[in-house]
Amino acid sequence: MPWFIKQHTTLNPYISGMTPSKPTQTAPNSQPERTFTVLGATGSIGTQLLEILEQSPSLGRVRVLSANRRAECLAELANTHKPEILVLCDPSQKAILEQGLTYQPTILYGEEALEESSIYESDLVINALVGFSGFMPTVRAIRAGKTVALANKESLVVGGAWLSHELGGDFSRILPIDSEHSAMWQALQGEARNAIQKIIITASGGPFRQWSDSQMETITPGDALKHPNWSMGAKITIDSSTLMNKGLEMIEAHWLFGVPMDRIEPVVHPQSIIHSVIEFVDGSSKAQLGPPDMKVPILYALTAPHRVPYPNPTIDWQQAAQWTFEPVDHDRFPSIGLAIASQQTGGMAPAVLNAANEVAVARFLQESLSYKQIAQCVEAALDASMNEFTQSNVNDVDSYKDADNWARRYAKSWKA
Ligand code: NAD
Ligand code: MG
């Protein structure tokens, strides 16, 4: 942890759940307990969310938990949170899950079950899935009239147009968990959307910010998996290093806040303290600040527009520090430009970009593509898709599935 950040070690007894003698959890006439569905429970966001709920039981209780294939981890989380329903995508892990459980929940297996689980009864769906796998659960939850706390930015990148149509342009049922978008949301409290002049979205710049073009020829998966400020799942860590993540986040911000892409300005801020800035029409700007810690945006999505005490680290203002800013180098980091271009093209282009990127990142991690070939593969898929989806209907979910399938096949067989 950098020296200018203070780590709070004492938990507030009123939210910790560690001091059961304090009679603060439920007042006699309080609201019924809030319930949550957590999709992608075993991942980086999922486990941090569950830690928050464990430390602050007054926030509510988990009713549904899902994961892809880490059955042992899912069993452990389930034993702690005791959800009524468990969903595991990979049925071959059935025995591991069932042997690991200390109670008897309802268990469902397979992708269909994952999609279905997003509409089960609960007050809030938290979508912490990674990639396109998160899209259909978001679609199903939104169709069912639910509110979704969304870490899965790919849902908005792929199907922002569908969501906009379904939601009548009002994204208030989608609560951002991404730190930058949470920062924008926090800065926009009490402000009118038409008062936004510009959004400044900050990027750490990733581990290769200062690497020369020729050094970047040698990047290995191990190099790219070392993010300077954040500890995250593998896919987003690679996306952060290529700046594809920032491109995806610009599209995410465009849909969430209704701001055109050309008024969303990325800037590199290596310390990751200022999480984003809203510039207003009168020339004033508001930013949200804090040490890089995903528990802040996760917690805010659970409590907004209110705040509850939580022992997250804070900035130590008495320590000298420098917060710096620099423009994005589009030559060394072409992925961000590809994301912007795909959104400007519209239609199925962002879905093609997303799928090709998912495959290219996986191929890089398996060492079947070099680092620089990630962007080349995505660009080739976008170029090749130009005449593919001219008849696609953006209001039809199947169009996105077709585009995703096509781009995956293309990127899997792409050769430099
Ligand atoms: P992760 O890889 O750590 O976890 C992903 C979760 O999704 C796991 O529970 C896994 O079991 C599940 N999953 C993966 N593939 C699946 C599939 N095909 N079907 C069903 N389940 C599947 O990812 P993460 O870092 O927690 O990221 C989750 C989402 O949050 C991503 O969209 C990411 O961009 C976004 N996000 C993450 C962070 C972060 O700090 N990790 C920050 C901002 C946004
Ligand atoms: Mg982010």
Coordinates of C-alpha atoms and ligand atoms in Angstrom, one line a residue:
M1 CA 0.0 0.0 0.0
P2 CA 1.5 3.5 -0.9
W3 CA 2.7 5.5 2.1
F4 CA 0.1 8.2 1.7
I5 CA -2.8 5.9 2.3
K6 CA -4.1 5.2 5.8
Q7 CA -5.3 1.7 6.6
H8 CA -8.2 1.7 9.1
T9 CA -8.0 -1.4 11.2
T10 CA -10.9 -1.0 13.6
L11 CA -14.3 -2.0 12.4
N12 CA -17.3 0.2 13.3
P13 CA -19.2 -2.0 15.8
Y14 CA -22.5 -0.9 14.5
I15 CA -21.9 -2.5 11.1
S16 CA -19.3 -5.2 11.8
G17 CA -21.5 -8.0 12.9
M18 CA -18.6 -8.9 15.2
T19 CA -20.3 -7.4 18.3
P20 CA -23.7 -9.1 18.5
S21 CA -24.4 -7.5 21.9
K22 CA -25.1 -4.1 20.2
P23 CA -28.8 -4.0 19.4
T24 CA -28.4 -2.0 16.2
Q25 CA -28.9 -4.5 13.4
T26 CA -32.7 -4.5 13.2
A27 CA -35.0 -2.0 14.9
P28 CA -38.4 -3.3 15.8
N29 CA -40.2 -1.5 12.9
S30 CA -37.4 -1.6 10.4
Q31 CA -37.9 -2.7 6.8
P32 CA -37.8 -6.4 5.9
E33 CA -34.3 -7.8 5.4
R34 CA -32.9 -6.9 1.9
T35 CA -32.0 -9.9 -0.2
F36 CA -29.3 -10.3 -2.9
T37 CA -28.5 -12.5 -5.9
V38 CA -24.7 -12.6 -6.5
L39 CA -23.7 -13.8 -10.0
G40 CA -19.9 -14.5 -10.2
A41 CA -19.6 -15.0 -6.5
T42 CA -16.1 -16.6 -6.6
G43 CA -14.4 -13.8 -8.6
S44 CA -12.5 -10.7 -7.4
I45 CA -15.6 -8.5 -7.2
G46 CA -17.9 -11.3 -6.0
T47 CA -15.7 -12.2 -3.1
Q48 CA -15.1 -8.6 -2.1
L49 CA -18.9 -8.0 -2.1
L50 CA -19.4 -11.1 0.1
E51 CA -16.7 -9.9 2.5
I52 CA -18.6 -6.6 2.9
L53 CA -21.9 -8.5 3.6
E54 CA -20.1 -10.7 6.1
Q55 CA -18.7 -7.7 8.0
S56 CA -21.9 -5.7 7.7
P57 CA -24.8 -8.1 8.0
S58 CA -27.3 -5.3 8.5
L59 CA -27.0 -4.5 4.7
G60 CA -28.9 -7.7 3.9
R61 CA -28.6 -11.4 3.1
V62 CA -27.6 -13.4 0.1
R63 CA -30.4 -15.5 -1.4
V64 CA -28.7 -16.8 -4.6
L65 CA -25.0 -17.4 -5.3
S66 CA -23.5 -18.5 -8.6
A67 CA -20.1 -19.4 -10.1
N68 CA -18.6 -20.9 -13.2
R69 CA -16.5 -23.8 -12.0
R70 CA -14.7 -23.1 -8.7
A71 CA -16.9 -25.5 -6.8
E72 CA -14.8 -25.7 -3.6
C73 CA -14.7 -21.9 -3.3
L74 CA -18.5 -21.7 -4.0
A75 CA -19.1 -24.3 -1.3
E76 CA -17.0 -22.3 1.2
L77 CA -18.8 -19.0 0.4
A78 CA -22.2 -20.8 0.6
N79 CA -21.4 -22.3 4.0
T80 CA -20.7 -18.8 5.3
H81 CA -23.7 -17.0 3.7
K82 CA -26.2 -19.8 3.6
P83 CA -28.0 -18.8 0.4
E84 CA -31.2 -20.8 -0.4
I85 CA -30.1 -21.3 -4.0
L86 CA -26.7 -22.2 -5.5
V87 CA -25.9 -22.2 -9.2
L88 CA -22.8 -23.8 -10.7
C89 CA -22.3 -23.6 -14.5
D90 CA -20.0 -26.6 -14.7
P91 CA -21.9 -29.7 -13.9
S92 CA -18.8 -31.9 -13.8
Q93 CA -18.0 -30.2 -10.4
K94 CA -21.2 -31.4 -8.8
A95 CA -19.6 -33.9 -6.4
I96 CA -17.0 -31.4 -5.2
L97 CA -19.7 -28.8 -4.5
E98 CA -22.0 -31.2 -2.7
Q99 CA -19.3 -32.7 -0.6
G100 CA -18.1 -29.3 0.5
L101 CA -21.5 -28.1 1.7
T102 CA -22.4 -28.1 5.4
Y103 CA -26.2 -27.5 4.7
Q104 CA -28.7 -28.4 2.0
P105 CA -29.5 -25.5 -0.4
T106 CA -31.3 -26.0 -3.7
I107 CA -28.5 -26.5 -6.3
L108 CA -28.9 -25.9 -10.1
Y109 CA -26.3 -26.7 -12.8
G110 CA -25.6 -25.3 -16.2
E111 CA -25.6 -22.0 -18.2
E112 CA -29.3 -22.0 -18.5
A113 CA -29.6 -22.1 -14.7
L114 CA -27.2 -19.1 -14.4
E115 CA -29.3 -17.0 -16.8
E116 CA -32.5 -18.1 -14.9
S117 CA -31.0 -17.3 -11.5
S118 CA -30.9 -13.6 -12.3
I119 CA -34.7 -13.5 -12.1
Y120 CA -35.2 -15.4 -8.9
E121 CA -36.8 -13.4 -6.1
S122 CA -34.4 -11.0 -4.5
D123 CA -34.2 -7.2 -4.1
L124 CA -30.9 -6.6 -6.0
V125 CA -29.0 -8.6 -8.6
I126 CA -25.2 -8.1 -8.4
N127 CA -23.7 -9.1 -11.7
A128 CA -20.0 -9.8 -11.1
L129 CA -19.6 -12.2 -14.1
V130 CA -16.8 -11.6 -16.5
G131 CA -17.2 -11.0 -20.3
F132 CA -20.2 -11.9 -22.5
S133 CA -21.3 -14.6 -19.9
G134 CA -22.7 -11.6 -18.0
F135 CA -24.8 -10.3 -20.8
M136 CA -27.9 -12.6 -20.8
P137 CA -28.2 -12.6 -17.0
T138 CA -28.4 -8.7 -17.3
V139 CA -30.9 -8.9 -20.1
R140 CA -33.1 -11.4 -18.1
A141 CA -32.9 -9.3 -14.9
I142 CA -33.8 -6.1 -16.7
R143 CA -36.6 -7.7 -18.6
A144 CA -38.0 -9.0 -15.3
G145 CA -38.0 -5.4 -13.9
K146 CA -35.1 -5.9 -11.5
T147 CA -32.4 -3.5 -10.5
V148 CA -28.9 -4.7 -11.3
A149 CA -25.7 -3.6 -9.6
L150 CA -23.4 -4.1 -12.5
A151 CA -19.7 -4.9 -12.4
N152 CA -20.0 -6.7 -15.7
K153 CA -19.2 -3.7 -18.0
E154 CA -19.3 -6.1 -21.0
S155 CA -23.2 -6.1 -20.7
L156 CA -23.2 -2.4 -21.5
V157 CA -20.5 -2.6 -24.2
V158 CA -22.2 -5.4 -26.0
G159 CA -25.8 -4.5 -25.6
G160 CA -26.0 -0.9 -24.5
A161 CA -28.3 -0.2 -27.4
W162 CA -30.7 -3.1 -26.5
L163 CA -30.7 -2.0 -22.8
S164 CA -31.3 1.6 -23.8
H165 CA -34.3 0.6 -25.8
E166 CA -35.6 -1.7 -23.1
L167 CA -35.2 0.9 -20.4
G168 CA -36.5 3.8 -22.5
G169 CA -33.2 5.5 -22.2
D170 CA -33.4 5.6 -18.4
F171 CA -30.5 3.6 -16.9
S172 CA -31.4 4.2 -13.2
R173 CA -32.1 0.5 -12.8
I174 CA -28.4 -0.2 -13.5
L175 CA -26.1 0.8 -10.6
P176 CA -22.5 0.9 -11.6
I177 CA -19.8 -1.0 -9.6
D178 CA -16.9 0.0 -11.8
S179 CA -14.8 2.5 -9.8
E180 CA -14.8 5.3 -12.4
H181 CA -18.5 5.1 -13.0
S182 CA -19.2 5.0 -9.3
A183 CA -17.1 8.1 -9.1
M184 CA -19.2 9.8 -11.8
W185 CA -22.4 8.6 -10.2
Q186 CA -21.3 10.1 -6.8
A187 CA -20.2 13.4 -8.4
L188 CA -23.6 13.6 -10.2
Q189 CA -25.7 13.3 -7.0
G190 CA -27.9 16.4 -6.9
E191 CA -26.9 17.5 -10.4
A192 CA -29.0 17.5 -13.6
R193 CA -27.7 15.3 -16.4
N194 CA -28.0 18.3 -18.9
A195 CA -25.5 20.2 -16.7
I196 CA -22.7 17.8 -17.7
Q197 CA -20.3 19.4 -20.1
K198 CA -17.7 16.6 -20.2
I199 CA -16.7 13.4 -18.4
I200 CA -13.0 12.9 -17.6
I201 CA -12.4 9.2 -17.1
T202 CA -9.1 8.4 -15.4
A203 CA -6.8 5.4 -16.2
S204 CA -3.9 4.2 -14.3
G205 CA -2.0 3.6 -17.5
G206 CA -1.2 0.0 -16.5
P207 CA 2.2 -1.7 -16.0
F208 CA 3.5 -0.7 -19.5
R209 CA 2.9 3.1 -19.3
Q210 CA 6.6 3.8 -19.5
W211 CA 7.7 0.9 -21.7
S212 CA 9.1 1.7 -25.1
D213 CA 7.5 0.4 -28.3
S214 CA 10.3 -2.1 -28.7
Q215 CA 10.2 -3.2 -25.1
M216 CA 6.5 -3.9 -25.6
E217 CA 7.4 -6.6 -28.2
T218 CA 8.7 -8.7 -25.3
I219 CA 5.7 -8.6 -22.9
T220 CA 4.8 -11.9 -21.4
P221 CA 1.5 -12.9 -19.7
G222 CA 3.3 -12.7 -16.3
D223 CA 4.3 -9.1 -17.0
A224 CA 0.8 -8.1 -18.1
L225 CA -0.8 -9.8 -15.1
K226 CA 1.0 -7.4 -12.7
H227 CA -1.2 -4.4 -12.3
P228 CA 0.5 -1.5 -10.4
N229 CA -2.6 -0.4 -8.3
W230 CA -5.5 -2.9 -8.5
S231 CA -5.8 -6.6 -7.8
M232 CA -8.4 -8.0 -10.2
G233 CA -9.5 -11.0 -12.3
A234 CA -7.1 -12.0 -15.2
K235 CA -9.2 -10.7 -18.1
I236 CA -9.7 -7.1 -16.7
T237 CA -6.1 -7.0 -15.6
I238 CA -5.0 -7.6 -19.2
D239 CA -7.6 -5.2 -20.5
S240 CA -6.2 -2.6 -18.1
S241 CA -2.7 -3.1 -19.4
T242 CA -3.8 -2.6 -23.1
L243 CA -6.1 0.2 -22.2
M244 CA -9.0 -1.7 -23.8
N245 CA -10.5 -1.5 -20.4
K246 CA -10.6 2.3 -20.6
G247 CA -12.2 2.0 -24.1
L248 CA -14.9 -0.4 -22.7
E249 CA -15.4 2.0 -19.8
M250 CA -15.9 5.0 -22.1
I251 CA -18.7 3.0 -23.8
E252 CA -20.1 2.1 -20.4
A253 CA -20.1 5.8 -19.3
H254 CA -21.8 6.8 -22.6
W255 CA -24.8 4.5 -21.9
L256 CA -25.0 5.0 -18.2
F257 CA -24.9 8.8 -18.2
G258 CA -26.2 9.6 -21.7
V259 CA -23.1 11.5 -22.7
P260 CA -21.8 11.3 -26.3
M261 CA -18.5 9.5 -26.8
D262 CA -16.7 12.7 -28.0
R263 CA -17.5 14.4 -24.6
I264 CA -15.8 11.6 -22.6
E265 CA -12.1 12.3 -22.3
P266 CA -9.7 9.6 -21.0
V267 CA -6.6 10.8 -19.0
V268 CA -3.8 8.8 -17.5
H269 CA -3.5 9.3 -13.7
P270 CA -1.0 6.7 -12.5
Q271 CA -1.8 7.0 -8.8
S272 CA -5.5 6.0 -9.2
I273 CA -6.7 8.3 -6.5
I274 CA -9.0 10.5 -8.6
H275 CA -11.5 8.0 -9.9
S276 CA -13.1 10.3 -12.5
V277 CA -14.3 13.9 -12.9
I278 CA -17.5 15.5 -14.1
E279 CA -17.0 18.9 -15.7
F280 CA -20.2 21.0 -15.6
V281 CA -21.5 23.6 -18.1
D282 CA -20.5 26.5 -15.7
G283 CA -16.9 25.4 -15.7
S284 CA -16.9 23.8 -12.3
S285 CA -15.7 20.2 -11.9
K286 CA -16.4 17.5 -9.3
A287 CA -14.3 14.5 -8.7
Q288 CA -14.5 11.5 -6.4
L289 CA -11.2 10.5 -4.7
G290 CA -9.9 7.6 -2.6
P291 CA -7.2 5.0 -2.4
P292 CA -7.8 2.3 -5.1
D293 CA -10.1 -0.1 -3.4
M294 CA -13.1 -1.7 -5.1
K295 CA -15.0 -2.1 -1.8
V296 CA -15.9 1.6 -1.9
P297 CA -17.8 1.4 -5.2
I298 CA -19.2 -2.0 -4.3
L299 CA -20.5 -0.7 -1.0
Y300 CA -21.9 2.5 -2.6
A301 CA -23.9 0.4 -5.1
L302 CA -25.5 -1.3 -2.1
T303 CA -26.3 1.9 -0.1
A304 CA -26.6 4.8 -2.6
P305 CA -27.4 7.6 -2.3
H306 CA -26.7 7.0 1.4
R307 CA -23.4 6.1 3.0
V308 CA -22.8 3.7 5.8
P309 CA -19.6 3.4 8.0
Y310 CA -17.1 0.9 6.7
P311 CA -13.3 0.7 7.5
N312 CA -12.0 1.3 4.0
P313 CA -8.6 2.9 3.7
T314 CA -8.6 6.7 3.3
I315 CA -6.1 9.3 2.0
D316 CA -3.6 10.6 4.5
W317 CA -3.6 14.3 3.6
Q318 CA -0.7 15.2 5.9
Q319 CA 1.7 13.1 3.8
A320 CA 3.3 14.9 0.8
A321 CA 2.1 13.3 -2.4
Q322 CA 1.9 14.0 -6.1
W323 CA -1.0 13.2 -8.3
T324 CA -0.1 13.4 -11.9
F325 CA -1.9 13.4 -15.2
E326 CA -0.8 12.6 -18.8
P327 CA -2.5 12.1 -22.1
V328 CA -3.2 8.6 -23.5
D329 CA -0.5 7.4 -26.0
H330 CA -2.8 6.0 -28.7
D331 CA 0.2 4.7 -30.7
R332 CA 1.4 2.3 -28.0
F333 CA -2.1 1.5 -26.8
P334 CA -4.3 1.2 -29.9
S335 CA -7.0 -0.9 -28.2
I336 CA -8.7 2.2 -26.6
G337 CA -9.1 3.7 -30.1
L338 CA -10.6 0.5 -31.4
A339 CA -13.2 0.6 -28.7
I340 CA -14.1 4.2 -29.4
A341 CA -14.3 3.5 -33.1
S342 CA -16.5 0.4 -32.6
Q343 CA -19.0 2.5 -30.6
Q344 CA -19.0 5.2 -33.2
T345 CA -19.7 2.5 -35.9
G346 CA -22.5 1.2 -33.7
G347 CA -24.8 -1.7 -34.5
M348 CA -23.0 -5.0 -33.7
A349 CA -19.4 -3.5 -33.8
P350 CA -19.0 -3.2 -30.0
A351 CA -20.2 -6.8 -29.6
V352 CA -17.7 -7.9 -32.2
L353 CA -14.9 -5.9 -30.5
N354 CA -15.8 -7.4 -27.1
A355 CA -15.9 -11.0 -28.3
A356 CA -12.7 -10.7 -30.4
N357 CA -11.0 -9.1 -27.4
E358 CA -12.1 -11.8 -25.0
V359 CA -10.7 -14.5 -27.4
A360 CA -7.5 -12.5 -28.1
V361 CA -6.8 -12.0 -24.4
A362 CA -7.4 -15.7 -23.7
R363 CA -5.0 -16.6 -26.6
F364 CA -2.4 -14.2 -25.3
L365 CA -2.6 -15.9 -21.8
Q366 CA -2.2 -19.3 -23.5
E367 CA 0.8 -17.8 -25.5
S368 CA -0.8 -18.4 -28.9
L369 CA -0.8 -14.6 -29.6
S370 CA 1.9 -12.0 -28.7
Y371 CA 0.9 -8.9 -26.6
K372 CA 0.7 -6.6 -29.6
Q373 CA -1.4 -9.1 -31.6
I374 CA -4.3 -8.7 -29.1
A375 CA -5.1 -5.3 -30.7
Q376 CA -4.3 -6.6 -34.2
C377 CA -6.7 -9.5 -33.8
V378 CA -9.5 -7.2 -32.6
E379 CA -8.9 -4.7 -35.4
A380 CA -9.0 -7.5 -38.0
A381 CA -12.3 -8.8 -36.5
L382 CA -13.8 -5.4 -36.6
D383 CA -12.7 -4.8 -40.3
A384 CA -14.0 -8.3 -41.3
S385 CA -17.3 -7.7 -39.6
M386 CA -18.1 -4.5 -41.5
N387 CA -20.3 -6.3 -44.1
E388 CA -21.5 -9.0 -41.8
F389 CA -24.3 -7.5 -39.7
T390 CA -25.8 -4.8 -41.8
Q391 CA -29.3 -6.4 -41.3
S392 CA -29.0 -6.9 -37.5
N393 CA -31.7 -5.5 -35.3
V394 CA -30.2 -3.8 -32.2
N395 CA -33.5 -4.4 -30.4
D396 CA -33.2 -8.2 -30.8
V397 CA -31.1 -10.0 -28.3
D398 CA -30.3 -12.8 -30.7
S399 CA -28.4 -10.3 -32.9
Y400 CA -25.8 -9.8 -30.2
K401 CA -25.5 -13.6 -29.7
D402 CA -24.9 -14.0 -33.4
A403 CA -22.3 -11.2 -33.5
D404 CA -20.6 -12.6 -30.4
N405 CA -20.5 -16.1 -31.9
W406 CA -19.2 -14.9 -35.3
A407 CA -16.4 -12.8 -33.7
R408 CA -15.3 -15.6 -31.4
R409 CA -14.9 -18.0 -34.3
Y410 CA -13.1 -15.3 -36.3
A411 CA -10.7 -14.4 -33.5
K412 CA -10.0 -18.1 -32.6
S413 CA -8.8 -18.8 -36.1
W414 CA -7.1 -15.4 -36.8
K415 CA -3.5 -15.6 -37.8
A416 CA -1.2 -12.6 -37.9
Ligands
NAD1 P1 -13.0 -12.8 -12.1 O1 -12.4 -13.5 -13.2 O2 -12.2 -12.6 -10.8 O3 -14.4 -13.5 -11.7 C1 -15.4 -13.7 -12.6 C2 -16.6 -14.5 -12.0 O4 -17.4 -14.9 -13.1 C3 -16.2 -15.8 -11.3 O5 -17.1 -16.0 -10.3 C4 -16.4 -16.9 -12.4 O6 -16.8 -18.1 -11.8 C5 -17.6 -16.3 -13.2 N1 -17.5 -16.7 -14.6 C6 -16.5 -16.6 -15.4 N2 -16.8 -17.0 -16.7 C7 -18.1 -17.5 -16.6 C8 -19.0 -18.2 -17.4 N3 -18.6 -18.4 -18.7 N4 -20.2 -18.5 -17.0 C9 -20.5 -18.3 -15.7 N5 -19.7 -17.7 -14.8 C10 -18.5 -17.3 -15.2 O7 -13.5 -11.3 -12.6 P2 -13.6 -9.9 -11.8 O8 -12.2 -9.3 -11.9 O9 -14.3 -10.1 -10.5 O10 -14.5 -9.1 -12.8 C11 -15.9 -9.3 -12.9 C12 -16.5 -8.1 -13.7 O11 -16.2 -6.9 -13.0 C13 -15.8 -7.9 -15.1 O12 -16.7 -7.5 -16.0 C14 -14.8 -6.8 -14.8 O13 -14.5 -6.0 -16.0 C15 -15.6 -6.0 -13.8 N6 -14.7 -5.2 -12.9 C16 -13.8 -5.8 -12.1 C17 -13.0 -5.0 -11.2 C18 -12.0 -5.7 -10.3 O14 -11.4 -5.0 -9.5 N7 -11.9 -7.0 -10.3 C19 -13.1 -3.6 -11.2 C20 -14.0 -3.1 -12.1 C21 -14.8 -3.8 -12.9
MG2 MG -12.8 0.6 -13.8

